[in-house]
Amino acid sequence: MNLNVLILGGTSEARALAAALVSANVTVTSSLAGRVSRPRLPEGLVRIGGFGGVDGLRAYLVEEGVTHVIDATHPFAIGMRTNAVDACAQVSVPLVRYARPGWVEHPYASTWHWVDDYDEAREAAQRLGKYPFLTSGRQTLSHYLSWTEAHALVRVVEPLDHDVPDRWQVRLDRGPFTVDDEVALMRDHDTDVLVTKDSGGAYTSAKLDAAHQLGIPVVVVKRPSPPRGLIEFAQQADVLAWLGLDASA
Ligand code: NAP
């Protein structure tokens, strides 16, 4: 069978996987949500923008003759994941999840305050400090906006489309960051609590080491539970093997 792979992307793992499939001469299309104005484009074919829910994705799979779908979206992109499970099941296209492991194995993970969602993250951070460094992403900020007395430093990749409380500072930046840079940033801001989510990977993990160095408490939002029955791989070689490709070639 000729492979025609759709990668649901938006992550560095997805880009690396697309490159590996291009090298293996596999037809691959990466799909990006279109949230970022200057996305790092993967190799191979690229499409940008939502599919239009489960129905739209199902139609796309059929029209494009997609043989396999790899959901390599961000661990917190649960809407896309659920749609992919439903659409692929409806047209019997095999689907796997490919995601970097979370930070649960990080050497300092046991010292962090693990919470279930962003409201709990705000409550925990409010107990721990007044100068929070909020790094859980632009789409999560609505959960913190009521904390108007905070001297928050917010780091986001894209400009915000809403106002923030007067004492907040917004910083536009995207990783990777070094531990030294993160230490300097947190010192400058007098950060007394770091709020993040369990994205995993090395790309944005320097802040965790920086917080440890500075003795700053860390609040981490746990990953959402994956849809039931979805096969999940953490290694690219396992994804290639699932596609019937030789990972060592
Ligand atoms: P989401 O809540 O799971 O998805 C919301 C909707 O956005 C989906 O129903 C879909 O629209 C569209 N969408 C999401 N990912 C898409 C993709 N790869 N290709 C085409 N359409 C996509 O997603 P999100 O949390 O907003 O994240 C959006 C994208 O940014 C994801 O691809 C993810 O990998 C990346 N990202 C997310 C985070 C995060 O923290 N959530 C962090 C870094 C990168 P339709 O229903 O119209 O198909």
JSON list of N, CA and C and ligand atoms in Angstrom, two decimals, residues 8-11 31-33 35 47 49-53 73-74 76-80 83 139 197, ligand 1:
[
{"chain": "A", "resi": 8, "resn": "LEU", "atom": "N", "xyz": [-1.20, 15.51, 12.43]},
{"chain": "A", "resi": 8, "resn": "LEU", "atom": "CA", "xyz": [-1.81, 16.66, 13.11]},
{"chain": "A", "resi": 8, "resn": "LEU", "atom": "C", "xyz": [-0.70, 17.26, 13.96]},
{"chain": "A", "resi": 9, "resn": "GLY", "atom": "N", "xyz": [-0.26, 18.46, 13.58]},
{"chain": "A", "resi": 9, "resn": "GLY", "atom": "CA", "xyz": [1.02, 18.95, 14.11]},
{"chain": "A", "resi": 9, "resn": "GLY", "atom": "C", "xyz": [0.90, 20.14, 15.03]},
{"chain": "A", "resi": 10, "resn": "GLY", "atom": "N", "xyz": [1.93, 20.98, 14.95]},
{"chain": "A", "resi": 10, "resn": "GLY", "atom": "CA", "xyz": [2.00, 22.15, 15.83]},
{"chain": "A", "resi": 10, "resn": "GLY", "atom": "C", "xyz": [3.02, 21.96, 16.93]},
{"chain": "A", "resi": 11, "resn": "THR", "atom": "N", "xyz": [3.84, 20.91, 16.83]},
{"chain": "A", "resi": 11, "resn": "THR", "atom": "CA", "xyz": [4.86, 20.65, 17.85]},
{"chain": "A", "resi": 11, "resn": "THR", "atom": "C", "xyz": [6.19, 20.35, 17.17]},
{"chain": "A", "resi": 31, "resn": "SER", "atom": "N", "xyz": [-0.70, 19.08, 9.26]},
{"chain": "A", "resi": 31, "resn": "SER", "atom": "CA", "xyz": [-1.79, 20.03, 9.44]},
{"chain": "A", "resi": 31, "resn": "SER", "atom": "C", "xyz": [-1.50, 20.91, 10.66]},
{"chain": "A", "resi": 32, "resn": "LEU", "atom": "N", "xyz": [-1.61, 22.22, 10.44]},
{"chain": "A", "resi": 32, "resn": "LEU", "atom": "CA", "xyz": [-1.39, 23.18, 11.54]},
{"chain": "A", "resi": 32, "resn": "LEU", "atom": "C", "xyz": [-2.69, 23.93, 11.79]},
{"chain": "A", "resi": 33, "resn": "ALA", "atom": "N", "xyz": [-2.91, 24.29, 13.05]},
{"chain": "A", "resi": 33, "resn": "ALA", "atom": "CA", "xyz": [-4.18, 24.95, 13.39]},
{"chain": "A", "resi": 33, "resn": "ALA", "atom": "C", "xyz": [-4.25, 26.37, 12.83]},
{"chain": "A", "resi": 35, "resn": "ARG", "atom": "N", "xyz": [-2.81, 29.02, 14.48]},
{"chain": "A", "resi": 35, "resn": "ARG", "atom": "CA", "xyz": [-2.88, 29.97, 15.59]},
{"chain": "A", "resi": 35, "resn": "ARG", "atom": "C", "xyz": [-1.67, 30.92, 15.63]},
{"chain": "A", "resi": 47, "resn": "ARG", "atom": "N", "xyz": [-0.90, 21.87, 5.34]},
{"chain": "A", "resi": 47, "resn": "ARG", "atom": "CA", "xyz": [-2.19, 22.55, 5.24]},
{"chain": "A", "resi": 47, "resn": "ARG", "atom": "C", "xyz": [-2.40, 23.30, 6.56]},
{"chain": "A", "resi": 49, "resn": "GLY", "atom": "N", "xyz": [-5.14, 25.50, 9.15]},
{"chain": "A", "resi": 49, "resn": "GLY", "atom": "CA", "xyz": [-6.51, 25.87, 9.53]},
{"chain": "A", "resi": 49, "resn": "GLY", "atom": "C", "xyz": [-7.32, 24.66, 9.96]},
{"chain": "A", "resi": 50, "resn": "GLY", "atom": "N", "xyz": [-8.36, 24.92, 10.76]},
{"chain": "A", "resi": 50, "resn": "GLY", "atom": "CA", "xyz": [-9.23, 23.84, 11.24]},
{"chain": "A", "resi": 50, "resn": "GLY", "atom": "C", "xyz": [-9.90, 23.11, 10.09]},
{"chain": "A", "resi": 51, "resn": "PHE", "atom": "N", "xyz": [-10.33, 21.89, 10.37]},
{"chain": "A", "resi": 51, "resn": "PHE", "atom": "CA", "xyz": [-11.00, 21.07, 9.34]},
{"chain": "A", "resi": 51, "resn": "PHE", "atom": "C", "xyz": [-12.51, 21.33, 9.34]},
{"chain": "A", "resi": 52, "resn": "GLY", "atom": "N", "xyz": [-13.02, 21.91, 10.43]},
{"chain": "A", "resi": 52, "resn": "GLY", "atom": "CA", "xyz": [-14.46, 22.05, 10.57]},
{"chain": "A", "resi": 52, "resn": "GLY", "atom": "C", "xyz": [-15.04, 20.86, 11.34]},
{"chain": "A", "resi": 53, "resn": "GLY", "atom": "N", "xyz": [-14.45, 20.60, 12.49]},
{"chain": "A", "resi": 53, "resn": "GLY", "atom": "CA", "xyz": [-14.97, 19.55, 13.37]},
{"chain": "A", "resi": 53, "resn": "GLY", "atom": "C", "xyz": [-14.77, 18.15, 12.83]},
{"chain": "A", "resi": 73, "resn": "THR", "atom": "N", "xyz": [-0.20, 16.49, 17.99]},
{"chain": "A", "resi": 73, "resn": "THR", "atom": "CA", "xyz": [-0.50, 17.84, 18.52]},
{"chain": "A", "resi": 73, "resn": "THR", "atom": "C", "xyz": [0.04, 17.95, 19.94]},
{"chain": "A", "resi": 74, "resn": "HIS", "atom": "N", "xyz": [-0.02, 19.15, 20.44]},
{"chain": "A", "resi": 74, "resn": "HIS", "atom": "CA", "xyz": [0.46, 19.41, 21.80]},
{"chain": "A", "resi": 74, "resn": "HIS", "atom": "C", "xyz": [-0.35, 18.60, 22.82]},
{"chain": "A", "resi": 76, "resn": "PHE", "atom": "N", "xyz": [-1.81, 19.32, 25.31]},
{"chain": "A", "resi": 76, "resn": "PHE", "atom": "CA", "xyz": [-3.01, 19.98, 25.83]},
{"chain": "A", "resi": 76, "resn": "PHE", "atom": "C", "xyz": [-4.02, 20.32, 24.73]},
{"chain": "A", "resi": 77, "resn": "ALA", "atom": "N", "xyz": [-3.76, 19.88, 23.50]},
{"chain": "A", "resi": 77, "resn": "ALA", "atom": "CA", "xyz": [-4.70, 20.17, 22.40]},
{"chain": "A", "resi": 77, "resn": "ALA", "atom": "C", "xyz": [-5.76, 19.07, 22.35]},
{"chain": "A", "resi": 78, "resn": "ILE", "atom": "N", "xyz": [-6.60, 19.02, 23.34]},
{"chain": "A", "resi": 78, "resn": "ILE", "atom": "CA", "xyz": [-7.50, 17.88, 23.52]},
{"chain": "A", "resi": 78, "resn": "ILE", "atom": "C", "xyz": [-8.68, 17.90, 22.54]},
{"chain": "A", "resi": 79, "resn": "GLY", "atom": "N", "xyz": [-9.06, 19.09, 22.06]},
{"chain": "A", "resi": 79, "resn": "GLY", "atom": "CA", "xyz": [-10.19, 19.18, 21.12]},
{"chain": "A", "resi": 79, "resn": "GLY", "atom": "C", "xyz": [-9.85, 18.47, 19.81]},
{"chain": "A", "resi": 80, "resn": "MET", "atom": "N", "xyz": [-8.68, 18.76, 19.28]},
{"chain": "A", "resi": 80, "resn": "MET", "atom": "CA", "xyz": [-8.25, 18.14, 18.02]},
{"chain": "A", "resi": 80, "resn": "MET", "atom": "C", "xyz": [-8.13, 16.63, 18.19]},
{"chain": "A", "resi": 83, "resn": "ASN", "atom": "N", "xyz": [-11.54, 14.93, 18.20]},
{"chain": "A", "resi": 83, "resn": "ASN", "atom": "CA", "xyz": [-12.09, 14.92, 16.83]},
{"chain": "A", "resi": 83, "resn": "ASN", "atom": "C", "xyz": [-11.40, 13.85, 15.98]},
{"chain": "A", "resi": 139, "resn": "GLN", "atom": "N", "xyz": [-4.08, 30.85, 25.63]},
{"chain": "A", "resi": 139, "resn": "GLN", "atom": "CA", "xyz": [-5.49, 30.42, 25.69]},
{"chain": "A", "resi": 139, "resn": "GLN", "atom": "C", "xyz": [-5.95, 30.11, 27.11]},
{"chain": "A", "resi": 197, "resn": "LYS", "atom": "N", "xyz": [2.32, 24.29, 32.66]},
{"chain": "A", "resi": 197, "resn": "LYS", "atom": "CA", "xyz": [1.55, 23.07, 32.45]},
{"chain": "A", "resi": 197, "resn": "LYS", "atom": "C", "xyz": [2.52, 21.99, 32.01]},
{"chain": "B", "resi": 1, "resn": "NAP", "atom": "P1", "xyz": [-7.51, 22.25, 20.31]},
{"chain": "B", "resi": 1, "resn": "NAP", "atom": "O1", "xyz": [-8.21, 22.99, 21.38]},
{"chain": "B", "resi": 1, "resn": "NAP", "atom": "O2", "xyz": [-7.25, 20.81, 20.49]},
{"chain": "B", "resi": 1, "resn": "NAP", "atom": "O3", "xyz": [-8.26, 22.39, 18.93]},
{"chain": "B", "resi": 1, "resn": "NAP", "atom": "C1", "xyz": [-9.30, 23.33, 18.70]},
{"chain": "B", "resi": 1, "resn": "NAP", "atom": "C2", "xyz": [-9.58, 23.33, 17.21]},
{"chain": "B", "resi": 1, "resn": "NAP", "atom": "O4", "xyz": [-8.47, 23.88, 16.49]},
{"chain": "B", "resi": 1, "resn": "NAP", "atom": "C3", "xyz": [-9.75, 21.93, 16.62]},
{"chain": "B", "resi": 1, "resn": "NAP", "atom": "O5", "xyz": [-11.07, 21.44, 16.82]},
{"chain": "B", "resi": 1, "resn": "NAP", "atom": "C4", "xyz": [-9.42, 22.19, 15.18]},
{"chain": "B", "resi": 1, "resn": "NAP", "atom": "O6", "xyz": [-10.47, 22.90, 14.52]},
{"chain": "B", "resi": 1, "resn": "NAP", "atom": "C5", "xyz": [-8.29, 23.19, 15.28]},
{"chain": "B", "resi": 1, "resn": "NAP", "atom": "N1", "xyz": [-6.99, 22.50, 15.32]},
{"chain": "B", "resi": 1, "resn": "NAP", "atom": "C6", "xyz": [-6.21, 22.20, 16.39]},
{"chain": "B", "resi": 1, "resn": "NAP", "atom": "N2", "xyz": [-5.08, 21.62, 16.01]},
{"chain": "B", "resi": 1, "resn": "NAP", "atom": "C7", "xyz": [-5.14, 21.54, 14.67]},
{"chain": "B", "resi": 1, "resn": "NAP", "atom": "C8", "xyz": [-4.25, 21.03, 13.68]},
{"chain": "B", "resi": 1, "resn": "NAP", "atom": "N3", "xyz": [-3.05, 20.52, 14.02]},
{"chain": "B", "resi": 1, "resn": "NAP", "atom": "N4", "xyz": [-4.64, 21.10, 12.39]},
{"chain": "B", "resi": 1, "resn": "NAP", "atom": "C9", "xyz": [-5.83, 21.64, 12.05]},
{"chain": "B", "resi": 1, "resn": "NAP", "atom": "N5", "xyz": [-6.71, 22.13, 12.92]},
{"chain": "B", "resi": 1, "resn": "NAP", "atom": "C10", "xyz": [-6.36, 22.09, 14.22]},
{"chain": "B", "resi": 1, "resn": "NAP", "atom": "O7", "xyz": [-6.12, 22.93, 19.97]},
{"chain": "B", "resi": 1, "resn": "NAP", "atom": "P2", "xyz": [-5.34, 24.08, 20.70]},
{"chain": "B", "resi": 1, "resn": "NAP", "atom": "O8", "xyz": [-5.06, 23.70, 22.10]},
{"chain": "B", "resi": 1, "resn": "NAP", "atom": "O9", "xyz": [-6.03, 25.36, 20.39]},
{"chain": "B", "resi": 1, "resn": "NAP", "atom": "O10", "xyz": [-3.97, 24.02, 19.90]},
{"chain": "B", "resi": 1, "resn": "NAP", "atom": "C11", "xyz": [-3.93, 24.42, 18.53]},
{"chain": "B", "resi": 1, "resn": "NAP", "atom": "C12", "xyz": [-2.65, 23.91, 17.91]},
{"chain": "B", "resi": 1, "resn": "NAP", "atom": "O11", "xyz": [-1.55, 24.53, 18.56]},
{"chain": "B", "resi": 1, "resn": "NAP", "atom": "C13", "xyz": [-2.50, 22.41, 18.01]},
{"chain": "B", "resi": 1, "resn": "NAP", "atom": "O12", "xyz": [-2.23, 21.93, 16.72]},
{"chain": "B", "resi": 1, "resn": "NAP", "atom": "C14", "xyz": [-1.33, 22.20, 18.94]},
{"chain": "B", "resi": 1, "resn": "NAP", "atom": "O13", "xyz": [-0.48, 21.16, 18.56]},
{"chain": "B", "resi": 1, "resn": "NAP", "atom": "C15", "xyz": [-0.62, 23.54, 18.94]},
{"chain": "B", "resi": 1, "resn": "NAP", "atom": "N6", "xyz": [-0.14, 23.90, 20.28]},
{"chain": "B", "resi": 1, "resn": "NAP", "atom": "C16", "xyz": [-1.02, 23.90, 21.33]},
{"chain": "B", "resi": 1, "resn": "NAP", "atom": "C17", "xyz": [-0.55, 24.20, 22.58]},
{"chain": "B", "resi": 1, "resn": "NAP", "atom": "C18", "xyz": [-1.47, 24.17, 23.78]},
{"chain": "B", "resi": 1, "resn": "NAP", "atom": "O14", "xyz": [-0.98, 24.41, 24.88]},
{"chain": "B", "resi": 1, "resn": "NAP", "atom": "N7", "xyz": [-2.73, 23.85, 23.63]},
{"chain": "B", "resi": 1, "resn": "NAP", "atom": "C19", "xyz": [0.81, 24.53, 22.77]},
{"chain": "B", "resi": 1, "resn": "NAP", "atom": "C20", "xyz": [1.66, 24.53, 21.66]},
{"chain": "B", "resi": 1, "resn": "NAP", "atom": "C21", "xyz": [1.17, 24.21, 20.41]},
{"chain": "B", "resi": 1, "resn": "NAP", "atom": "P3", "xyz": [-11.59, 22.14, 13.66]},
{"chain": "B", "resi": 1, "resn": "NAP", "atom": "O15", "xyz": [-12.54, 21.56, 14.65]},
{"chain": "B", "resi": 1, "resn": "NAP", "atom": "O16", "xyz": [-12.17, 23.23, 12.82]},
{"chain": "B", "resi": 1, "resn": "NAP", "atom": "O17", "xyz": [-10.90, 21.08, 12.86]}
]
